[in-house]
JSON list of C-alpha atoms in Angstrom, two decimals:
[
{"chain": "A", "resi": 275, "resn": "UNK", "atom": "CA", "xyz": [35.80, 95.87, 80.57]},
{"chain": "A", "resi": 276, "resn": "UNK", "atom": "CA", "xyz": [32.64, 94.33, 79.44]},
{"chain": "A", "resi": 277, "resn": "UNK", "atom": "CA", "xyz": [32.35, 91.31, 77.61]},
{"chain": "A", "resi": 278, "resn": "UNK", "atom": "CA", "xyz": [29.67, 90.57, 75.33]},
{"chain": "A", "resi": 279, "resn": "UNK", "atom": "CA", "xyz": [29.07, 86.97, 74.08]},
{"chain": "A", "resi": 280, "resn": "UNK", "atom": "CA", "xyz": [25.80, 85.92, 71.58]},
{"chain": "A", "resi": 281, "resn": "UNK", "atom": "CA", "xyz": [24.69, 82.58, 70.93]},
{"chain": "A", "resi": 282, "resn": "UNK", "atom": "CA", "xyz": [24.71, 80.91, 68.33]},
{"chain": "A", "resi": 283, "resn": "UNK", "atom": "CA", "xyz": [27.48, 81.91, 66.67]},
{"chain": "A", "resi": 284, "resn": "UNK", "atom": "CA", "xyz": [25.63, 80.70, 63.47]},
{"chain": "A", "resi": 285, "resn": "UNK", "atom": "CA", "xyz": [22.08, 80.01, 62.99]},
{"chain": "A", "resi": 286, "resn": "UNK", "atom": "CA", "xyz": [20.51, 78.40, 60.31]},
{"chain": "A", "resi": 287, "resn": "UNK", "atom": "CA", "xyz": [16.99, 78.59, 59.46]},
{"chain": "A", "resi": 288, "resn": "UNK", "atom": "CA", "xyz": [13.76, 79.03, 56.76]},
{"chain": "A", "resi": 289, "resn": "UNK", "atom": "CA", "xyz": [12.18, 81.88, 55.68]},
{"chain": "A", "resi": 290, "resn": "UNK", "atom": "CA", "xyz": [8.50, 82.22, 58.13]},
{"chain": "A", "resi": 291, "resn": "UNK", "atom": "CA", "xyz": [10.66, 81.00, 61.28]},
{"chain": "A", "resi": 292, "resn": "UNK", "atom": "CA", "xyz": [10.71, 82.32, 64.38]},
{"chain": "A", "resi": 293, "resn": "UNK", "atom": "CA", "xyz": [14.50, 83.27, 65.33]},
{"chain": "A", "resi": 294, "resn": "UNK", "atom": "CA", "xyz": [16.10, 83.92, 68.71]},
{"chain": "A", "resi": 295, "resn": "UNK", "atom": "CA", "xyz": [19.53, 85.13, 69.89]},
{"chain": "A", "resi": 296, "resn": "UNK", "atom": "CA", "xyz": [20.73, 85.85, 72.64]},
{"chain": "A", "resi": 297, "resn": "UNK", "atom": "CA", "xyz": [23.51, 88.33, 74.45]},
{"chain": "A", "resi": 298, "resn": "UNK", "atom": "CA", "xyz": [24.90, 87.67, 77.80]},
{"chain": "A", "resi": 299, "resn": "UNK", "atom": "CA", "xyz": [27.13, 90.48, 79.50]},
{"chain": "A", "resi": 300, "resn": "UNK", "atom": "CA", "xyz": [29.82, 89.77, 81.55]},
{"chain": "A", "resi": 301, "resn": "UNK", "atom": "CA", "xyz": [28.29, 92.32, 84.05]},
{"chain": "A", "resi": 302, "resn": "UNK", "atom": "CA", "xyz": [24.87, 94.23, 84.80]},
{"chain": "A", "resi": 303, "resn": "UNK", "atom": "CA", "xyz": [24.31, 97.45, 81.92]},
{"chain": "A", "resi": 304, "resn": "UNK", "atom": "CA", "xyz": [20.94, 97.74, 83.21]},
{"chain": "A", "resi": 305, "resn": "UNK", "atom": "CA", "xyz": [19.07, 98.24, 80.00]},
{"chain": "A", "resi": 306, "resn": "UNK", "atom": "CA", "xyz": [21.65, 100.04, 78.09]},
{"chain": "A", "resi": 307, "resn": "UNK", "atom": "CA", "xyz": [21.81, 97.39, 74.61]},
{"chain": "A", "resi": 308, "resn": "UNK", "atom": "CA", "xyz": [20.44, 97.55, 71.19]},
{"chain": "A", "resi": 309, "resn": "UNK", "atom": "CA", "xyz": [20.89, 95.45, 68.51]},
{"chain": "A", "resi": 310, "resn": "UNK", "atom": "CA", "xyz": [22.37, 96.08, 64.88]},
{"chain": "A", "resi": 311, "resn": "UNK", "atom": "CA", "xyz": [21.88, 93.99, 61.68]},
{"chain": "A", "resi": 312, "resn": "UNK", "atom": "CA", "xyz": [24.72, 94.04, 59.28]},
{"chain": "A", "resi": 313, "resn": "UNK", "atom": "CA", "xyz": [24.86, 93.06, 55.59]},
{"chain": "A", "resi": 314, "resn": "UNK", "atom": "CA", "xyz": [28.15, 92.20, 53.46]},
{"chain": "A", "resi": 315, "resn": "UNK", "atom": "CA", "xyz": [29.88, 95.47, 52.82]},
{"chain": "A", "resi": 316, "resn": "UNK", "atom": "CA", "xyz": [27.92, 97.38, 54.26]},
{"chain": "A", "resi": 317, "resn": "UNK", "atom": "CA", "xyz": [27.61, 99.15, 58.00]},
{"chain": "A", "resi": 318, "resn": "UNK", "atom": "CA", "xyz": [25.69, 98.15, 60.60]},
{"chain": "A", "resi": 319, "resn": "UNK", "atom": "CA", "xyz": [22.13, 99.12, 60.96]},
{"chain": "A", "resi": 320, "resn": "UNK", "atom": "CA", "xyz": [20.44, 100.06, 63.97]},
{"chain": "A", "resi": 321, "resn": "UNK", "atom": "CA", "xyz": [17.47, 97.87, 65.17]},
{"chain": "A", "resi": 322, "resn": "UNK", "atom": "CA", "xyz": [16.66, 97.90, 68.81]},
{"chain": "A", "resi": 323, "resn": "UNK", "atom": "CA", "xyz": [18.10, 100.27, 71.52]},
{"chain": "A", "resi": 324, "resn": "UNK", "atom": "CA", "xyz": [17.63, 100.47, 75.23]},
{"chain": "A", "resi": 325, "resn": "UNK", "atom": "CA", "xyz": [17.27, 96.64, 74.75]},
{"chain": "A", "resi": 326, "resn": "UNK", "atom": "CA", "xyz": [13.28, 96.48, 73.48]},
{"chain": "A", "resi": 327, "resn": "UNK", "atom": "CA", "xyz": [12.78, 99.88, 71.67]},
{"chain": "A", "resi": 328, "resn": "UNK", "atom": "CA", "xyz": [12.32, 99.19, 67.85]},
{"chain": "A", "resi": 329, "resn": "UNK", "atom": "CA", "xyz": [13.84, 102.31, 65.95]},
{"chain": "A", "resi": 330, "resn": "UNK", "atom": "CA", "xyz": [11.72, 103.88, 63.64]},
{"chain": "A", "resi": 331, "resn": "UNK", "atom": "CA", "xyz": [11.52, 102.36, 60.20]},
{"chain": "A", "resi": 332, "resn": "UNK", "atom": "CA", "xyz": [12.43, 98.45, 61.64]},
{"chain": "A", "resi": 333, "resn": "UNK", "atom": "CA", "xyz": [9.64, 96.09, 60.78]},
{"chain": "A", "resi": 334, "resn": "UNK", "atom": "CA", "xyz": [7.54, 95.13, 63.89]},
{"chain": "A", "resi": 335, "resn": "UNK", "atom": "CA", "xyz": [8.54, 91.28, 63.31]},
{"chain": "A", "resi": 336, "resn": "UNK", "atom": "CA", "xyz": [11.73, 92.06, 65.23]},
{"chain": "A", "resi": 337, "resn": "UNK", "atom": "CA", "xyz": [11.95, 92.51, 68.99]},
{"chain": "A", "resi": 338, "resn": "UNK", "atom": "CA", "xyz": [14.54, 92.87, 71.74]},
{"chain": "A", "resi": 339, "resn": "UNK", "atom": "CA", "xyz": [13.49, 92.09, 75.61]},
{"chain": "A", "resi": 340, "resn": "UNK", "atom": "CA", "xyz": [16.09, 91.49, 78.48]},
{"chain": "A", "resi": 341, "resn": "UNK", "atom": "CA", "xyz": [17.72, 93.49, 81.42]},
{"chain": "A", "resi": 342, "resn": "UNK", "atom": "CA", "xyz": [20.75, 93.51, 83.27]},
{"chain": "A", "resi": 343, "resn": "UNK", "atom": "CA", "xyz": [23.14, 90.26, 82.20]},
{"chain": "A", "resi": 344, "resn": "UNK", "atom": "CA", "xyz": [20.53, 88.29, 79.75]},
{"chain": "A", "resi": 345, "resn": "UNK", "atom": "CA", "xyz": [19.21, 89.74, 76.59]},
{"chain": "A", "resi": 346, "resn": "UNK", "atom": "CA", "xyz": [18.07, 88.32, 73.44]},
{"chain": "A", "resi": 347, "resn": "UNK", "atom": "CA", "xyz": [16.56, 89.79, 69.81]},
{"chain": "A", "resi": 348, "resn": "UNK", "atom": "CA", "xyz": [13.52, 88.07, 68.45]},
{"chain": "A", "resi": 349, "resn": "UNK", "atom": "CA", "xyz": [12.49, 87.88, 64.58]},
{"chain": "A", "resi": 350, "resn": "UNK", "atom": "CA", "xyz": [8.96, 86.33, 64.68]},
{"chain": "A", "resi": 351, "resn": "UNK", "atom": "CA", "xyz": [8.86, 85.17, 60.77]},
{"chain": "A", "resi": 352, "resn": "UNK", "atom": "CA", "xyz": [11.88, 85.71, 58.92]},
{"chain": "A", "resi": 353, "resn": "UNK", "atom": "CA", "xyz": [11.54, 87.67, 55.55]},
{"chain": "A", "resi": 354, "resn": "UNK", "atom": "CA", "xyz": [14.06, 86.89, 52.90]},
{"chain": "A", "resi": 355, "resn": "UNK", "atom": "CA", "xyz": [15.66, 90.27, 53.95]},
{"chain": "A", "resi": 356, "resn": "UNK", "atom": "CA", "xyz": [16.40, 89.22, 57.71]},
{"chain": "A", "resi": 357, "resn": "UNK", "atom": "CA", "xyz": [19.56, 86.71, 56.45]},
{"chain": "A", "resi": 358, "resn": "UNK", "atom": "CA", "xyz": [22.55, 89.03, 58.02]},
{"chain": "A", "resi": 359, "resn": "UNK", "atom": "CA", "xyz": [24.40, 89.34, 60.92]},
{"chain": "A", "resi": 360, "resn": "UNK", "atom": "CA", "xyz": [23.25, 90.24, 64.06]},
{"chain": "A", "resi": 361, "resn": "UNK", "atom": "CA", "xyz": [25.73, 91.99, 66.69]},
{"chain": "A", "resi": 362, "resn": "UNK", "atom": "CA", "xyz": [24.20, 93.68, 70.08]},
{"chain": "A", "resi": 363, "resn": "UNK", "atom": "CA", "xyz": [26.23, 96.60, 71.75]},
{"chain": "A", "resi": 364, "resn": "UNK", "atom": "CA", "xyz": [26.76, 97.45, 75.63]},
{"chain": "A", "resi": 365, "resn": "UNK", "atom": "CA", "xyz": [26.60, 101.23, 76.28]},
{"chain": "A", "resi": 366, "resn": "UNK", "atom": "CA", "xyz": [26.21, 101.32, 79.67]},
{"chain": "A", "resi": 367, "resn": "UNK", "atom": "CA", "xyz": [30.45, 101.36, 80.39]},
{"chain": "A", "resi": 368, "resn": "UNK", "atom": "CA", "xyz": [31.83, 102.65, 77.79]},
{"chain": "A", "resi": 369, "resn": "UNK", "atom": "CA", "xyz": [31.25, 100.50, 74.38]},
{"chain": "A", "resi": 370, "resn": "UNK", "atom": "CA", "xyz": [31.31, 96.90, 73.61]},
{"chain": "A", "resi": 371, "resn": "UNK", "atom": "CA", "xyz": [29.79, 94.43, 70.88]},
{"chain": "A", "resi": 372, "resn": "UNK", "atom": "CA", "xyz": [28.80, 90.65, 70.85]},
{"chain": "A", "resi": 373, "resn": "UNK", "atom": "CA", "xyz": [31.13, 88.75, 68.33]},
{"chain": "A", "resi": 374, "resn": "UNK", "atom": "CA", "xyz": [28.11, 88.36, 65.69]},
{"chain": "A", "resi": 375, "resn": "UNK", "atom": "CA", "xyz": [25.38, 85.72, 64.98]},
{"chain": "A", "resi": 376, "resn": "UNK", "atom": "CA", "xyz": [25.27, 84.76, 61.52]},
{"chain": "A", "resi": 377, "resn": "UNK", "atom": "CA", "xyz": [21.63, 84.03, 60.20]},
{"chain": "A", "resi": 378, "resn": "UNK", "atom": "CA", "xyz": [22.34, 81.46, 57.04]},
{"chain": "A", "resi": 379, "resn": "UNK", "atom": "CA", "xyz": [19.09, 80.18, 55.10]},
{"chain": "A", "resi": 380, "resn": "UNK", "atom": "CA", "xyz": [18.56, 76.76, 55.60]},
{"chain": "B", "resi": 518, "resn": "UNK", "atom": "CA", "xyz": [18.36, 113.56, 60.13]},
{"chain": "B", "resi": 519, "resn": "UNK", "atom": "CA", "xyz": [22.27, 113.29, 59.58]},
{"chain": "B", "resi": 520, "resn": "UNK", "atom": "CA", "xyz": [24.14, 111.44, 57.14]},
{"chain": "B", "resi": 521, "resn": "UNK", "atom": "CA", "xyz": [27.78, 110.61, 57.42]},
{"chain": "B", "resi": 522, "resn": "UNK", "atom": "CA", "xyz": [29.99, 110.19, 54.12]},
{"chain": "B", "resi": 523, "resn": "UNK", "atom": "CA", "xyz": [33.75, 109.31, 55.04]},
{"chain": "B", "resi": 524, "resn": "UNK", "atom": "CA", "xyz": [36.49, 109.81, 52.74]},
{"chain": "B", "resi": 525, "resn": "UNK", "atom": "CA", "xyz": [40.45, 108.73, 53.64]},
{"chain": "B", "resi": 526, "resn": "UNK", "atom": "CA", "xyz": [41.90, 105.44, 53.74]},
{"chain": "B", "resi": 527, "resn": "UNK", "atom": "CA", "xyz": [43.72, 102.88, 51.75]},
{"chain": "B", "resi": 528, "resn": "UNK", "atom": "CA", "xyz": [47.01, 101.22, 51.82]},
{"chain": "B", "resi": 529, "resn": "UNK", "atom": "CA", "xyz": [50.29, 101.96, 54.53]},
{"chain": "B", "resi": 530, "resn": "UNK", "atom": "CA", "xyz": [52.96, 100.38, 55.48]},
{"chain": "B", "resi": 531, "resn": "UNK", "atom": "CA", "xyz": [53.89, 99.87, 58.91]},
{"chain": "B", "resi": 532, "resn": "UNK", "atom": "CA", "xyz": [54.68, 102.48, 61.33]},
{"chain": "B", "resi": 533, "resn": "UNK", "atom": "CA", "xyz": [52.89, 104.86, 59.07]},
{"chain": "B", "resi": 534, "resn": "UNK", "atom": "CA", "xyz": [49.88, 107.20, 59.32]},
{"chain": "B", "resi": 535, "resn": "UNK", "atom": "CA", "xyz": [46.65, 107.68, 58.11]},
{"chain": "B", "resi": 536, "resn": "UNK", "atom": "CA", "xyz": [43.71, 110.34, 58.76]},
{"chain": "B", "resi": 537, "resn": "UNK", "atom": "CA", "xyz": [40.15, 109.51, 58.20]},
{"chain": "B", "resi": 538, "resn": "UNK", "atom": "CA", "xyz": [37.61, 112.14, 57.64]},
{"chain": "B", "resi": 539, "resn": "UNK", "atom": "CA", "xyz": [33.53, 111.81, 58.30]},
{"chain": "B", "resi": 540, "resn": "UNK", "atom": "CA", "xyz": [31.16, 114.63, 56.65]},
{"chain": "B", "resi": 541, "resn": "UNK", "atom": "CA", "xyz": [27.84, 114.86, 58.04]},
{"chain": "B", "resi": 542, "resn": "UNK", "atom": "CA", "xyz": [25.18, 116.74, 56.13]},
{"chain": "B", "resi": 543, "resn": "UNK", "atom": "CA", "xyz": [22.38, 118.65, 58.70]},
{"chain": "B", "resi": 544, "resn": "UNK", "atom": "CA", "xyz": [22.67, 121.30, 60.74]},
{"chain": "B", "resi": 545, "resn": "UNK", "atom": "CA", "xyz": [22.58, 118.97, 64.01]},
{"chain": "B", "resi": 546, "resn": "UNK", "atom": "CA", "xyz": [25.93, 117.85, 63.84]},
{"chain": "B", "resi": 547, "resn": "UNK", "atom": "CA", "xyz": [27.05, 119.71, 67.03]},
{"chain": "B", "resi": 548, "resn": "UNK", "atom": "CA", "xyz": [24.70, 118.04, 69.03]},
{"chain": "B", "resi": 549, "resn": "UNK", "atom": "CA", "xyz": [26.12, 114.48, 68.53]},
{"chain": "B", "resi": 550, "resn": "UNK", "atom": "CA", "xyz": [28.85, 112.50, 70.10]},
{"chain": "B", "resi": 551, "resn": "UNK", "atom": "CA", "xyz": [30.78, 110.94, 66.84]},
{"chain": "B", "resi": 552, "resn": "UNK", "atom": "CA", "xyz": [32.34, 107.35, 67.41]},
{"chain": "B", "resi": 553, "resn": "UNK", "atom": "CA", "xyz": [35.11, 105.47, 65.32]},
{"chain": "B", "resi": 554, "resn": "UNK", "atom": "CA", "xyz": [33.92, 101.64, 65.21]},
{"chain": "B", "resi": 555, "resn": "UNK", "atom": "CA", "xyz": [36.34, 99.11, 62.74]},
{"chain": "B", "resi": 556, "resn": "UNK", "atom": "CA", "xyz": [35.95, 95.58, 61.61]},
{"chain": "B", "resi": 557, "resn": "UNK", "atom": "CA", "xyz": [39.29, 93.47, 60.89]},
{"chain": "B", "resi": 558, "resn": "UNK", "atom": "CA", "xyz": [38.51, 91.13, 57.76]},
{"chain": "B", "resi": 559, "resn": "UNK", "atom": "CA", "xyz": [35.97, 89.05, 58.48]},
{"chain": "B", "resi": 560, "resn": "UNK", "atom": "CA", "xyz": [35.38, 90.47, 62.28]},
{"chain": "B", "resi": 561, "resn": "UNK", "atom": "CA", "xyz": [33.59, 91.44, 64.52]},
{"chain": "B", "resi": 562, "resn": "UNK", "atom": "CA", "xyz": [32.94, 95.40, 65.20]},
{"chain": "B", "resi": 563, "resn": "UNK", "atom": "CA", "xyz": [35.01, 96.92, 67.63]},
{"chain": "B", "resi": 564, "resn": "UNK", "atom": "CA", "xyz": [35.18, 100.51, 69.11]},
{"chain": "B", "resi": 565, "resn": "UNK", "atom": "CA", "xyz": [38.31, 102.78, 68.56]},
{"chain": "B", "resi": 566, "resn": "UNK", "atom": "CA", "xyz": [37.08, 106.06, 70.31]},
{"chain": "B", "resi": 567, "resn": "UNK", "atom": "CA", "xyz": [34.74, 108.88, 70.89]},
{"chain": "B", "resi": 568, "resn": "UNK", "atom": "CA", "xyz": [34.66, 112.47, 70.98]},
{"chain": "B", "resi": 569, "resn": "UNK", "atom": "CA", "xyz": [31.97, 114.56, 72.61]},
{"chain": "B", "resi": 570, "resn": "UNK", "atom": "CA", "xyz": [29.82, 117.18, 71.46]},
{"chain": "B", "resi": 571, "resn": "UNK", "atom": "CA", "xyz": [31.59, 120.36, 71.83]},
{"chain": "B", "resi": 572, "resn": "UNK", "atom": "CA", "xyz": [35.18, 118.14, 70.86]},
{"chain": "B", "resi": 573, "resn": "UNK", "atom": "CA", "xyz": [36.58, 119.17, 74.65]},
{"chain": "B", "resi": 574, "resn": "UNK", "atom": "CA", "xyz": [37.07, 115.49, 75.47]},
{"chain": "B", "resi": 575, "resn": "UNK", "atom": "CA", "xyz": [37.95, 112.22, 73.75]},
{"chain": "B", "resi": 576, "resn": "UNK", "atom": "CA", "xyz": [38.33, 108.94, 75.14]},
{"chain": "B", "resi": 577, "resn": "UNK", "atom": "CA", "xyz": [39.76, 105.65, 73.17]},
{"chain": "B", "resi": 578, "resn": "UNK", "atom": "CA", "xyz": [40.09, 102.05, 73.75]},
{"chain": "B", "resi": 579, "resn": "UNK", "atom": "CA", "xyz": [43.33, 100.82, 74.99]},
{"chain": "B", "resi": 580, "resn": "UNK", "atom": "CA", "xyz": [44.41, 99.61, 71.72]},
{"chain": "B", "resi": 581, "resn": "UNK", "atom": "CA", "xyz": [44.01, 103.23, 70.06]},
{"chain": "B", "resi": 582, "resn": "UNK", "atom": "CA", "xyz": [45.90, 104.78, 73.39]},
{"chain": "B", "resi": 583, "resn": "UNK", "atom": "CA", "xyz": [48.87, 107.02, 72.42]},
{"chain": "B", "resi": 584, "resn": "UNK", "atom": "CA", "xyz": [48.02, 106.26, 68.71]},
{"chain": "B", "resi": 585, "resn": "UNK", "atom": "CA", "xyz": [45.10, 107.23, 67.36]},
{"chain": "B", "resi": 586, "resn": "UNK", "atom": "CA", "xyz": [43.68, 111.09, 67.98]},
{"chain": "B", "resi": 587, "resn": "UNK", "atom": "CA", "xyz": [39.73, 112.32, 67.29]},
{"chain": "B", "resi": 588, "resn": "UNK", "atom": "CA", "xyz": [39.11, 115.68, 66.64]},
{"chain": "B", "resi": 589, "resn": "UNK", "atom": "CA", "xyz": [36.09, 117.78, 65.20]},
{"chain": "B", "resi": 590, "resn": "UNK", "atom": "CA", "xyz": [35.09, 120.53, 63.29]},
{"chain": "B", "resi": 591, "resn": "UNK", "atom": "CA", "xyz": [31.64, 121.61, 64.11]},
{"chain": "B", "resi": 592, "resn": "UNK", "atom": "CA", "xyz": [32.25, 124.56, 61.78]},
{"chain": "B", "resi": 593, "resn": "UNK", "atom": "CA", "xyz": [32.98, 122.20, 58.78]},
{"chain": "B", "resi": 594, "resn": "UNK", "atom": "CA", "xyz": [30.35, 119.46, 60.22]},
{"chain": "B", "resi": 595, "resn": "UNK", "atom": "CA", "xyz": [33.29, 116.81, 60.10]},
{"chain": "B", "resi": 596, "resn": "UNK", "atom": "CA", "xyz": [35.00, 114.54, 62.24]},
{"chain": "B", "resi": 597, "resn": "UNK", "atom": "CA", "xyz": [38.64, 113.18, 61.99]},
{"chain": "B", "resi": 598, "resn": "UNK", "atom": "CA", "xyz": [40.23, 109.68, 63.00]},
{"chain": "B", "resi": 599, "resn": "UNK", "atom": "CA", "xyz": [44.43, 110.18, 62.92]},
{"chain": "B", "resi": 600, "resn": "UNK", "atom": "CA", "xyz": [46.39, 107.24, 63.17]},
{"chain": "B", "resi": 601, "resn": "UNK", "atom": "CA", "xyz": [50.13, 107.19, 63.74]},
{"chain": "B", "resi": 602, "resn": "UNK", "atom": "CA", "xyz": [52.14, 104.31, 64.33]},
{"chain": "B", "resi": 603, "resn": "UNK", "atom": "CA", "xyz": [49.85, 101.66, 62.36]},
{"chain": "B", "resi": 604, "resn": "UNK", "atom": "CA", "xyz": [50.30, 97.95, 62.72]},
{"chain": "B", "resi": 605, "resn": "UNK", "atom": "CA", "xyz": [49.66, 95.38, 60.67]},
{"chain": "B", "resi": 606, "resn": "UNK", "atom": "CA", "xyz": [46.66, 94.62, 62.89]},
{"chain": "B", "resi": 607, "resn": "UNK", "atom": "CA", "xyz": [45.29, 97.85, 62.33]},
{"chain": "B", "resi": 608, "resn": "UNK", "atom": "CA", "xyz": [43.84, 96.41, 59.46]},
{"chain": "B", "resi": 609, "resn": "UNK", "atom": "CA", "xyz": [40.23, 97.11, 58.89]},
{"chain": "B", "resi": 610, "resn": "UNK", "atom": "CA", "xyz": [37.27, 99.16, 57.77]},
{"chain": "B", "resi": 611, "resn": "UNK", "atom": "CA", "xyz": [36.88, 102.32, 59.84]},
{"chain": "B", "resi": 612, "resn": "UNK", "atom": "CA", "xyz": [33.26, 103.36, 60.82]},
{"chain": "B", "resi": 613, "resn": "UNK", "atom": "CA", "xyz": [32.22, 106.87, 61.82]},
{"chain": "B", "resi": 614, "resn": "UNK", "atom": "CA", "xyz": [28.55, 106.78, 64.29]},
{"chain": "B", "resi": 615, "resn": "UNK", "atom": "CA", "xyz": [27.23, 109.35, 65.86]},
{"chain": "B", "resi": 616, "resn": "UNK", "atom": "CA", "xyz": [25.12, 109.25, 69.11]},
{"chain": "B", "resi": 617, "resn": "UNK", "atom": "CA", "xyz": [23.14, 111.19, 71.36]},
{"chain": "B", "resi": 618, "resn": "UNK", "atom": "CA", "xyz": [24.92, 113.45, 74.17]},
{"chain": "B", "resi": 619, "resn": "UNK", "atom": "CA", "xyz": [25.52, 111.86, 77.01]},
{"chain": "B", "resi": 620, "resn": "UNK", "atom": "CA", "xyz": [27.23, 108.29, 77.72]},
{"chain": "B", "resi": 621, "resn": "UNK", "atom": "CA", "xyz": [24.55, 105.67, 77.38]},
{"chain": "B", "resi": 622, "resn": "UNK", "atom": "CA", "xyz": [23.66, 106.08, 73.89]},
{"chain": "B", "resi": 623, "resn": "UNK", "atom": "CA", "xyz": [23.29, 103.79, 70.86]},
{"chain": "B", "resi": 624, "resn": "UNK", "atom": "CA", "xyz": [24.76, 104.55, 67.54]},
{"chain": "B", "resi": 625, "resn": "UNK", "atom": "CA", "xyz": [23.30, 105.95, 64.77]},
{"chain": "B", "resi": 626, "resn": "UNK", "atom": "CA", "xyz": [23.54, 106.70, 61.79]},
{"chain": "B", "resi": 627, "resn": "UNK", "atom": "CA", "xyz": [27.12, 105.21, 60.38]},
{"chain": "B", "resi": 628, "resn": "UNK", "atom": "CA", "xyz": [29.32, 106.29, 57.78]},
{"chain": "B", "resi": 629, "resn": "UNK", "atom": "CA", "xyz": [29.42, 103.92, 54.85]},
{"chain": "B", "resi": 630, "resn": "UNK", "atom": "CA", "xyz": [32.69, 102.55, 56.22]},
{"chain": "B", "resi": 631, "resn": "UNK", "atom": "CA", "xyz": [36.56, 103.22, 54.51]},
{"chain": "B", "resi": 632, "resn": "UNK", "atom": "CA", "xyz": [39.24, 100.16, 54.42]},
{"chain": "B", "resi": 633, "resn": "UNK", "atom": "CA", "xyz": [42.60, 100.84, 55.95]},
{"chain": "B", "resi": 634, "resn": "UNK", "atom": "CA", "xyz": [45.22, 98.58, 55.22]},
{"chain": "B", "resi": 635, "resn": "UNK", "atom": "CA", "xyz": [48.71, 98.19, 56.78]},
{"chain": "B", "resi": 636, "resn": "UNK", "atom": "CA", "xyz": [51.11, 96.05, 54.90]},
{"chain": "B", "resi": 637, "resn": "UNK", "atom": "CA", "xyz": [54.92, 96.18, 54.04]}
]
């Protein structure tokens, strides 16, 4: 199986900040990731997939880079609207998630 | 684009069952691989199982093995999570997602999510 791990766990920080997190697989998935922002009650919303394509409708401050083992997500200022959780997903062996980074306002 | 509205859920006791059901609205429903995602309380998101397009094959995560079964309808444009044998860690909200054909594909959309609880 593939593990998934993000850092931070937590992350606290102020609305116009630039944000980084980062997802480490326990093996190469090539560029098979993407990123999902979650909200209290709610379900997961898709972001980034194949690792740096922004779906359609995502605000242009958030971007996803990496390959193979080392990935991260980027928000270049945070809006009031970014505070969530973040989880990325492996889809290159079957299906795994990260274990969340909470984004908490400073 | 589809939408996914799930309906099912709620409270059973151990050893129990429980079938989930996930409408989508379009007429592209066929063309999507549907996945079952869940979240224990105040978890992570973890994947339960998939079935493909034309609902010939499923495949689950060990956990779900022997349990759990996916099926379709792409008749009725609905999917089905049934879940024998619940434990207490079984616990969750349930997720429907659909994805693209083939393997390495992201998932979207998602259902709004239904709570399963297993408790004596």
């Amino acid at each position: 199986d593939i593990q998934m791990t993000q850092s931070p766990s937590t992350l606290s920080a102020s609305v116009g900040d630039r944000v980084t997190i980062t997802c480490r697989a326990s093996q190469s998935i090539s560029g098979w990731l993407a990123w999902y922002q979650q909200k209290p009650g709610k379900a997961p919303k898709l972001l980034i997939y194949d690792a740096s394509s922004l779906e359609s409708g995502v605000p242009s401050r958030f971007s996803g880079s990496g390959s193979e083992t080392e990935f991260t997500l980027t928000i270049s200022s945070l809006q009031p609207d970014d505070f969530a959780t973040y989880y990325c997903q492996q889809y290159n062996t079957l299906y795994s998630f990260g274990q969340g980074t909470k984004l908490e306002i400073k | 684009e589809v939408q996914l509205v799930q309906s099912g859920g709620g409270l059973v006791k151990p050893g129990g069952s429980l079938r989930l059901s996930c409408a989508a609205s379009g007429s592209t429903f066929s063309r999507y691989w549907m996945h079952w995602v869940r979240q224990g309380p105040g978890k992570g998101l973890e994947w339960v199982g998939r079935i493909i397009d034309d609902g010939r094959t499923t495949y689950y995560a060990d956990f779900a093995k022997g349990r759990f079964t996916i099926s379709r309808d792409n008749a009725k444009n609905t999917v089905n999570l049934q879940m024998d044998s619940l434990r207490v860690e079984d616990t969750a909200v349930y997720y429907c997602a659909g994805a693209g054909r083939f393997v390495n594909n992201w998932f979207d959309p998602w259902g709004q999510g239904t709570l399963v609880t297993v408790s004596s």
